[in-house]
Each structure stands twice: as structure tokens, then as C-alpha cells.
Amino acid sequence: MRRSQVEGITLPDCHHLFFLLRPPPHPWNAKVAAKEGNVLVKEDCHGKAIGYYSLAVLASNSNPRYLRQRASCLGHLKDYRRALKDMDKVVRNHGANGLRTKVEDFCSQGHWLLAVYEEKEAVKQYIRALQLEQTLALTSIAASPNRDALSKAFLRTAQSCFEMSLFEEAWAATEYGLVIDPNSNDLKKLRTRLKREASGCRVH
């Protein structure tokens, strides 16, 4: 299959063209397709790269490596729902991945969830990353452009949990929010309020 034919392929198209990859799928085909996608990404042609990454995913029986590459490409194109769908599959098969990769996957999920206004779920993913390895998570968070928005998401989530008397969840969101933004006066005030008003509950 020529490069010019693949570049215009959309995600649904790939399912119709899968027969071109000759069953049973061979990892070599997936590797070559992903390599072409990487070249296009470097050329800032993310829309064209999607077709190659999709072929790689299909040829490899949804190998997490290629799902991750497609998710990153979709995220760049602001197709966050599809990016999240791919990353959900990646996270479900995290077993053999290294610590850095797992942390970055959780942070990617958090970033895209924020982009689709699912703040509570985003906060959960960032907390998972921070619990897994705090230094790596903070490095990944620092590289993203929405750190202020993330701090506010932690605050709103903590406040919402507090109002519902979900004190443990409120405490977690507050404490990890302060890890991300140690200078947040609003989070500090909420932590003081939590300690005072939830003194009868085990929140930490």
C-alpha cells in the first residue's frame, strides 16, 4: 500500500482496509506503519499520520505502543474522546510498562479529561500518577501548559467532595492539589477547614 493512499485514511476506513495487511497480522507491518506515522508527526502532519497509526494498531492486535502513539496524535488534533478511548485500553494493559510510561499515561488521561470538562475524573488520574511516582508526575505536569487550570480543578473537586461530606476524597484532592500548587491559598484554606469540620472523620 502506497503512502499517498494511507495518508487520507480515517479511523473507520482502516477497518475496511485491514484485509490489505494479510492475516495473520505480522508485527513487521505494524512497525513499518508506525514508523511512517512518526515521520509525518515530525513533519507536523498529524492528520495524515492517524491513518498509519491506525493500521499499526490493527496489524498488531491493538499493541499498547501503537495505541499510545495514536492517542498522542489524536490529542494533538484535539480529538480528545478518541484519544481517551485509546489510552483507556493502554492503561488496562499496563503490566509490563515501566514506571515513567505509566505515570505519563495517567497524566495524559488527566490532561485530555480536563479538555472535555471531566474534572473529577481528571483529578483521579493525576492523583494516580502522583501516587505512583511523585517526581515523575510533577515533571510531566510541569511540561503541560495548563498547570493553573489543573490547580483550580483540584480545588473545585475538593470543594465538591467536601460539600457532599466525602471527606477522604476531599482531603486527597486538597493534599495532592497542594503538591501541584504549594502556593494555593484557597487549597490551604480548604485544608484548614477540612481539619476543623471533619475532625471526627479519618481523612488522613
PDB file of C-alpha atoms in Angstrom:
ATOM      1  CA  MET A   1       0.000   0.000   0.000  1.00  0.00           C
ATOM      2  CA  ARG A   2       1.451   3.350  -1.065  1.00  0.00           C
ATOM      3  CA  ARG A   3       1.966   6.225   1.377  1.00  0.00           C
ATOM      4  CA  SER A   4      -0.324   8.514  -0.639  1.00  0.00           C
ATOM      5  CA  GLN A   5      -3.151   6.003  -0.221  1.00  0.00           C
ATOM      6  CA  VAL A   6      -2.801   5.740   3.547  1.00  0.00           C
ATOM      7  CA  GLU A   7      -2.486   9.428   4.415  1.00  0.00           C
ATOM      8  CA  GLY A   8      -6.155  10.129   3.742  1.00  0.00           C
ATOM      9  CA  ILE A   9      -7.437   7.180   5.719  1.00  0.00           C
ATOM     10  CA  THR A  10      -9.732   7.923   8.638  1.00  0.00           C
ATOM     11  CA  LEU A  11     -10.143   5.635  11.653  1.00  0.00           C
ATOM     12  CA  PRO A  12     -13.291   3.899  10.301  1.00  0.00           C
ATOM     13  CA  ASP A  13     -11.632   3.442   6.884  1.00  0.00           C
ATOM     14  CA  CYS A  14      -8.851   1.384   8.472  1.00  0.00           C
ATOM     15  CA  HIS A  15     -11.256  -1.361   9.432  1.00  0.00           C
ATOM     16  CA  HIS A  16     -12.290  -1.761   5.788  1.00  0.00           C
ATOM     17  CA  LEU A  17      -8.671  -1.802   4.619  1.00  0.00           C
ATOM     18  CA  PHE A  18      -7.409  -4.258   7.197  1.00  0.00           C
ATOM     19  CA  PHE A  19      -7.589  -7.089   4.679  1.00  0.00           C
ATOM     20  CA  LEU A  20      -4.615  -5.495   2.922  1.00  0.00           C
ATOM     21  CA  LEU A  21      -2.402  -6.441   5.862  1.00  0.00           C
ATOM     22  CA  ARG A  22      -2.680 -10.188   5.171  1.00  0.00           C
ATOM     23  CA  PRO A  23      -3.860 -12.300   8.123  1.00  0.00           C
ATOM     24  CA  PRO A  24      -2.422 -13.352  10.457  1.00  0.00           C
ATOM     25  CA  PRO A  25      -1.180  -9.832  11.351  1.00  0.00           C
ATOM     26  CA  HIS A  26       2.590  -9.518  11.336  1.00  0.00           C
ATOM     27  CA  PRO A  27       4.443  -7.188  13.747  1.00  0.00           C
ATOM     28  CA  TRP A  28       6.676  -6.060  10.907  1.00  0.00           C
ATOM     29  CA  ASN A  29       3.724  -4.431   9.149  1.00  0.00           C
ATOM     30  CA  ALA A  30       2.757  -2.615  12.325  1.00  0.00           C
ATOM     31  CA  LYS A  31       6.314  -1.407  12.874  1.00  0.00           C
ATOM     32  CA  VAL A  32       6.600  -0.012   9.364  1.00  0.00           C
ATOM     33  CA  ALA A  33       3.203   1.695   9.545  1.00  0.00           C
ATOM     34  CA  ALA A  34       4.066   3.295  12.900  1.00  0.00           C
ATOM     35  CA  LYS A  35       7.418   4.456  11.524  1.00  0.00           C
ATOM     36  CA  GLU A  36       5.655   6.224   8.654  1.00  0.00           C
ATOM     37  CA  GLY A  37       3.315   7.821  11.187  1.00  0.00           C
ATOM     38  CA  ASN A  38       6.279   9.058  13.220  1.00  0.00           C
ATOM     39  CA  VAL A  39       7.814  10.651  10.132  1.00  0.00           C
ATOM     40  CA  LEU A  40       4.591  12.504   9.406  1.00  0.00           C
ATOM     41  CA  VAL A  41       4.293  13.685  13.014  1.00  0.00           C
ATOM     42  CA  LYS A  42       7.797  15.137  12.796  1.00  0.00           C
ATOM     43  CA  GLU A  43       6.648  16.948   9.648  1.00  0.00           C
ATOM     44  CA  ASP A  44       3.665  18.283  11.662  1.00  0.00           C
ATOM     45  CA  CYS A  45       1.250  16.280   9.531  1.00  0.00           C
ATOM     46  CA  HIS A  46      -0.698  14.711  12.381  1.00  0.00           C
ATOM     47  CA  GLY A  47      -3.897  14.331  10.380  1.00  0.00           C
ATOM     48  CA  LYS A  48      -2.098  12.197   7.804  1.00  0.00           C
ATOM     49  CA  ALA A  49      -0.271  10.223  10.490  1.00  0.00           C
ATOM     50  CA  ILE A  50      -3.526   8.934  12.015  1.00  0.00           C
ATOM     51  CA  GLY A  51      -4.075   6.517   9.140  1.00  0.00           C
ATOM     52  CA  TYR A  52      -0.673   4.920   9.643  1.00  0.00           C
ATOM     53  CA  TYR A  53      -1.058   4.635  13.401  1.00  0.00           C
ATOM     54  CA  SER A  54      -4.490   3.065  12.912  1.00  0.00           C
ATOM     55  CA  LEU A  55      -3.008   0.484  10.547  1.00  0.00           C
ATOM     56  CA  ALA A  56      -0.307  -0.226  13.124  1.00  0.00           C
ATOM     57  CA  VAL A  57      -2.949  -0.722  15.827  1.00  0.00           C
ATOM     58  CA  LEU A  58      -4.923  -3.128  13.660  1.00  0.00           C
ATOM     59  CA  ALA A  59      -1.877  -5.024  12.408  1.00  0.00           C
ATOM     60  CA  SER A  60      -0.591  -5.558  15.946  1.00  0.00           C
ATOM     61  CA  ASN A  61      -3.897  -6.592  17.524  1.00  0.00           C
ATOM     62  CA  SER A  62      -4.037  -3.312  19.482  1.00  0.00           C
ATOM     63  CA  ASN A  63      -0.491  -3.273  20.809  1.00  0.00           C
ATOM     64  CA  PRO A  64      -0.382  -0.624  23.594  1.00  0.00           C
ATOM     65  CA  ARG A  65       2.671   1.022  21.997  1.00  0.00           C
ATOM     66  CA  TYR A  66       0.736   1.883  18.850  1.00  0.00           C
ATOM     67  CA  LEU A  67      -2.441   2.752  20.735  1.00  0.00           C
ATOM     68  CA  ARG A  68      -0.356   5.204  22.758  1.00  0.00           C
ATOM     69  CA  GLN A  69       1.098   6.765  19.606  1.00  0.00           C
ATOM     70  CA  ARG A  70      -2.329   7.132  18.032  1.00  0.00           C
ATOM     71  CA  ALA A  71      -3.741   8.592  21.240  1.00  0.00           C
ATOM     72  CA  SER A  72      -0.975  11.184  21.365  1.00  0.00           C
ATOM     73  CA  CYS A  73      -1.642  12.105  17.754  1.00  0.00           C
ATOM     74  CA  LEU A  74      -5.388  12.367  18.366  1.00  0.00           C
ATOM     75  CA  GLY A  75      -4.747  14.509  21.419  1.00  0.00           C
ATOM     76  CA  HIS A  76      -2.626  16.868  19.315  1.00  0.00           C
ATOM     77  CA  LEU A  77      -5.554  17.128  16.899  1.00  0.00           C
ATOM     78  CA  LYS A  78      -7.860  17.853  19.873  1.00  0.00           C
ATOM     79  CA  ASP A  79      -9.855  14.696  19.229  1.00  0.00           C
ATOM     80  CA  TYR A  80      -9.827  14.062  22.951  1.00  0.00           C
ATOM     81  CA  ARG A  81     -12.624  11.496  23.176  1.00  0.00           C
ATOM     82  CA  ARG A  82     -10.906   9.154  20.760  1.00  0.00           C
ATOM     83  CA  ALA A  83      -7.566   9.781  22.450  1.00  0.00           C
ATOM     84  CA  LEU A  84      -9.106   8.804  25.786  1.00  0.00           C
ATOM     85  CA  LYS A  85     -10.630   5.668  24.309  1.00  0.00           C
ATOM     86  CA  ASP A  86      -7.205   4.526  23.103  1.00  0.00           C
ATOM     87  CA  MET A  87      -5.497   5.434  26.363  1.00  0.00           C
ATOM     88  CA  ASP A  88      -8.102   3.541  28.392  1.00  0.00           C
ATOM     89  CA  LYS A  89      -7.072   0.398  26.518  1.00  0.00           C
ATOM     90  CA  VAL A  90      -3.406   1.175  27.132  1.00  0.00           C
ATOM     91  CA  VAL A  91      -3.891   1.619  30.883  1.00  0.00           C
ATOM     92  CA  ARG A  92      -5.812  -1.660  31.144  1.00  0.00           C
ATOM     93  CA  ASN A  93      -2.676  -3.398  29.857  1.00  0.00           C
ATOM     94  CA  HIS A  94      -0.096  -1.553  31.923  1.00  0.00           C
ATOM     95  CA  GLY A  95       1.531  -4.625  33.452  1.00  0.00           C
ATOM     96  CA  ALA A  96       4.859  -4.736  31.622  1.00  0.00           C
ATOM     97  CA  ASN A  97       5.340  -0.994  31.201  1.00  0.00           C
ATOM     98  CA  GLY A  98       7.966   0.994  33.091  1.00  0.00           C
ATOM     99  CA  LEU A  99       7.149   3.447  35.845  1.00  0.00           C
ATOM    100  CA  ARG A 100       7.752   6.574  33.729  1.00  0.00           C
ATOM    101  CA  THR A 101       5.477   5.304  30.967  1.00  0.00           C
ATOM    102  CA  LYS A 102       2.660   4.536  33.407  1.00  0.00           C
ATOM    103  CA  VAL A 103       2.928   7.957  35.044  1.00  0.00           C
ATOM    104  CA  GLU A 104       2.899   9.748  31.694  1.00  0.00           C
ATOM    105  CA  ASP A 105      -0.132   7.718  30.582  1.00  0.00           C
ATOM    106  CA  PHE A 106      -2.101   8.756  33.671  1.00  0.00           C
ATOM    107  CA  CYS A 107      -1.082  12.385  33.144  1.00  0.00           C
ATOM    108  CA  SER A 108      -2.146  12.223  29.501  1.00  0.00           C
ATOM    109  CA  GLN A 109      -5.519  10.888  30.569  1.00  0.00           C
ATOM    110  CA  GLY A 110      -5.843  13.672  33.093  1.00  0.00           C
ATOM    111  CA  HIS A 111      -4.930  16.323  30.540  1.00  0.00           C
ATOM    112  CA  TRP A 112      -7.479  15.104  28.000  1.00  0.00           C
ATOM    113  CA  LEU A 113     -10.195  14.670  30.619  1.00  0.00           C
ATOM    114  CA  LEU A 114      -9.696  18.292  31.639  1.00  0.00           C
ATOM    115  CA  ALA A 115     -10.043  19.266  27.995  1.00  0.00           C
ATOM    116  CA  VAL A 116     -13.502  17.639  27.852  1.00  0.00           C
ATOM    117  CA  TYR A 117     -14.513  19.186  31.207  1.00  0.00           C
ATOM    118  CA  GLU A 118     -14.487  15.964  33.221  1.00  0.00           C
ATOM    119  CA  GLU A 119     -12.623  17.495  36.134  1.00  0.00           C
ATOM    120  CA  LYS A 120     -13.253  14.866  38.793  1.00  0.00           C
ATOM    121  CA  GLU A 121     -12.063  12.061  36.563  1.00  0.00           C
ATOM    122  CA  ALA A 122      -9.071  14.150  35.507  1.00  0.00           C
ATOM    123  CA  VAL A 123      -8.123  14.724  39.142  1.00  0.00           C
ATOM    124  CA  LYS A 124      -8.353  10.975  39.805  1.00  0.00           C
ATOM    125  CA  GLN A 125      -5.883  10.231  37.020  1.00  0.00           C
ATOM    126  CA  TYR A 126      -3.435  12.880  38.192  1.00  0.00           C
ATOM    127  CA  ILE A 127      -3.658  11.514  41.730  1.00  0.00           C
ATOM    128  CA  ARG A 128      -2.895   8.025  40.393  1.00  0.00           C
ATOM    129  CA  ALA A 129       0.190   9.428  38.674  1.00  0.00           C
ATOM    130  CA  LEU A 130       1.318  11.268  41.801  1.00  0.00           C
ATOM    131  CA  GLN A 131       0.787   8.196  43.974  1.00  0.00           C
ATOM    132  CA  LEU A 132       2.776   6.077  41.568  1.00  0.00           C
ATOM    133  CA  GLU A 133       5.840   8.332  41.426  1.00  0.00           C
ATOM    134  CA  GLN A 134       5.524  11.935  42.545  1.00  0.00           C
ATOM    135  CA  THR A 135       8.692  13.357  40.995  1.00  0.00           C
ATOM    136  CA  LEU A 136       7.951  11.883  37.560  1.00  0.00           C
ATOM    137  CA  ALA A 137       4.348  13.061  37.750  1.00  0.00           C
ATOM    138  CA  LEU A 138       5.340  16.614  38.669  1.00  0.00           C
ATOM    139  CA  THR A 139       7.825  16.674  35.794  1.00  0.00           C
ATOM    140  CA  SER A 140       5.091  15.632  33.380  1.00  0.00           C
ATOM    141  CA  ILE A 141       2.633  18.148  34.832  1.00  0.00           C
ATOM    142  CA  ALA A 142       5.198  20.948  34.638  1.00  0.00           C
ATOM    143  CA  ALA A 143       5.602  20.288  30.923  1.00  0.00           C
ATOM    144  CA  SER A 144       1.894  20.884  30.271  1.00  0.00           C
ATOM    145  CA  PRO A 145       0.537  24.376  29.616  1.00  0.00           C
ATOM    146  CA  ASN A 146      -2.486  24.130  31.938  1.00  0.00           C
ATOM    147  CA  ARG A 147      -0.963  23.943  35.415  1.00  0.00           C
ATOM    148  CA  ASP A 148      -3.095  26.815  36.737  1.00  0.00           C
ATOM    149  CA  ALA A 149      -6.247  25.204  35.340  1.00  0.00           C
ATOM    150  CA  LEU A 150      -5.208  21.941  36.955  1.00  0.00           C
ATOM    151  CA  SER A 151      -4.790  23.562  40.361  1.00  0.00           C
ATOM    152  CA  LYS A 152      -8.290  25.040  40.067  1.00  0.00           C
ATOM    153  CA  ALA A 153      -9.672  21.646  39.026  1.00  0.00           C
ATOM    154  CA  PHE A 154      -8.226  20.094  42.189  1.00  0.00           C
ATOM    155  CA  LEU A 155      -9.760  22.900  44.252  1.00  0.00           C
ATOM    156  CA  ARG A 156     -13.226  22.552  42.707  1.00  0.00           C
ATOM    157  CA  THR A 157     -13.109  18.780  43.075  1.00  0.00           C
ATOM    158  CA  ALA A 158     -12.062  19.039  46.718  1.00  0.00           C
ATOM    159  CA  GLN A 159     -14.799  21.592  47.427  1.00  0.00           C
ATOM    160  CA  SER A 160     -17.415  19.423  45.740  1.00  0.00           C
ATOM    161  CA  CYS A 161     -16.374  16.358  47.729  1.00  0.00           C
ATOM    162  CA  PHE A 162     -16.369  18.391  50.930  1.00  0.00           C
ATOM    163  CA  GLU A 163     -19.911  19.642  50.297  1.00  0.00           C
ATOM    164  CA  MET A 164     -21.035  16.024  49.844  1.00  0.00           C
ATOM    165  CA  SER A 165     -19.274  15.031  53.091  1.00  0.00           C
ATOM    166  CA  LEU A 166     -16.833  12.863  51.133  1.00  0.00           C
ATOM    167  CA  PHE A 167     -14.051  13.877  53.451  1.00  0.00           C
ATOM    168  CA  GLU A 168     -11.422  11.349  52.430  1.00  0.00           C
ATOM    169  CA  GLU A 169     -11.809  12.250  48.755  1.00  0.00           C
ATOM    170  CA  ALA A 170     -11.799  15.946  49.621  1.00  0.00           C
ATOM    171  CA  TRP A 171      -8.633  15.509  51.653  1.00  0.00           C
ATOM    172  CA  ALA A 172      -6.880  13.617  48.853  1.00  0.00           C
ATOM    173  CA  ALA A 173      -7.785  16.251  46.257  1.00  0.00           C
ATOM    174  CA  THR A 174      -6.650  19.020  48.594  1.00  0.00           C
ATOM    175  CA  GLU A 175      -3.345  17.410  49.560  1.00  0.00           C
ATOM    176  CA  TYR A 176      -2.379  16.432  46.028  1.00  0.00           C
ATOM    177  CA  GLY A 177      -3.556  19.782  44.753  1.00  0.00           C
ATOM    178  CA  LEU A 178      -1.067  21.381  47.131  1.00  0.00           C
ATOM    179  CA  VAL A 179       1.652  19.093  45.832  1.00  0.00           C
ATOM    180  CA  ILE A 180       0.986  20.531  42.376  1.00  0.00           C
ATOM    181  CA  ASP A 181       0.473  24.104  43.578  1.00  0.00           C
ATOM    182  CA  PRO A 182       2.023  24.610  47.043  1.00  0.00           C
ATOM    183  CA  ASN A 183       1.192  28.336  46.954  1.00  0.00           C
ATOM    184  CA  SER A 184      -2.557  27.978  46.506  1.00  0.00           C
ATOM    185  CA  ASN A 185      -4.144  29.927  49.345  1.00  0.00           C
ATOM    186  CA  ASP A 186      -7.579  28.530  48.505  1.00  0.00           C
ATOM    187  CA  LEU A 187      -6.369  24.957  48.864  1.00  0.00           C
ATOM    188  CA  LYS A 188      -4.608  25.843  52.129  1.00  0.00           C
ATOM    189  CA  LYS A 189      -7.816  27.381  53.480  1.00  0.00           C
ATOM    190  CA  LEU A 190      -9.795  24.318  52.460  1.00  0.00           C
ATOM    191  CA  ARG A 191      -7.297  22.031  54.173  1.00  0.00           C
ATOM    192  CA  THR A 192      -7.683  24.046  57.393  1.00  0.00           C
ATOM    193  CA  ARG A 193     -11.463  23.863  57.070  1.00  0.00           C
ATOM    194  CA  LEU A 194     -11.311  20.126  56.459  1.00  0.00           C
ATOM    195  CA  LYS A 195      -9.217  19.587  59.560  1.00  0.00           C
ATOM    196  CA  ARG A 196     -11.646  21.646  61.634  1.00  0.00           C
ATOM    197  CA  GLU A 197     -15.020  20.480  60.340  1.00  0.00           C
ATOM    198  CA  ALA A 198     -14.143  16.861  59.669  1.00  0.00           C
ATOM    199  CA  SER A 199     -12.176  16.301  62.858  1.00  0.00           C
ATOM    200  CA  GLY A 200     -14.406  13.375  63.714  1.00  0.00           C
ATOM    201  CA  CYS A 201     -13.658  11.593  60.448  1.00  0.00           C
ATOM    202  CA  ARG A 202     -10.468   9.831  59.361  1.00  0.00           C
ATOM    203  CA  VAL A 203      -9.450  11.928  56.369  1.00  0.00           C
ATOM    204  CA  HIS A 204      -5.700  11.386  56.568  1.00  0.00           C
TER     205      HIS A 204
END
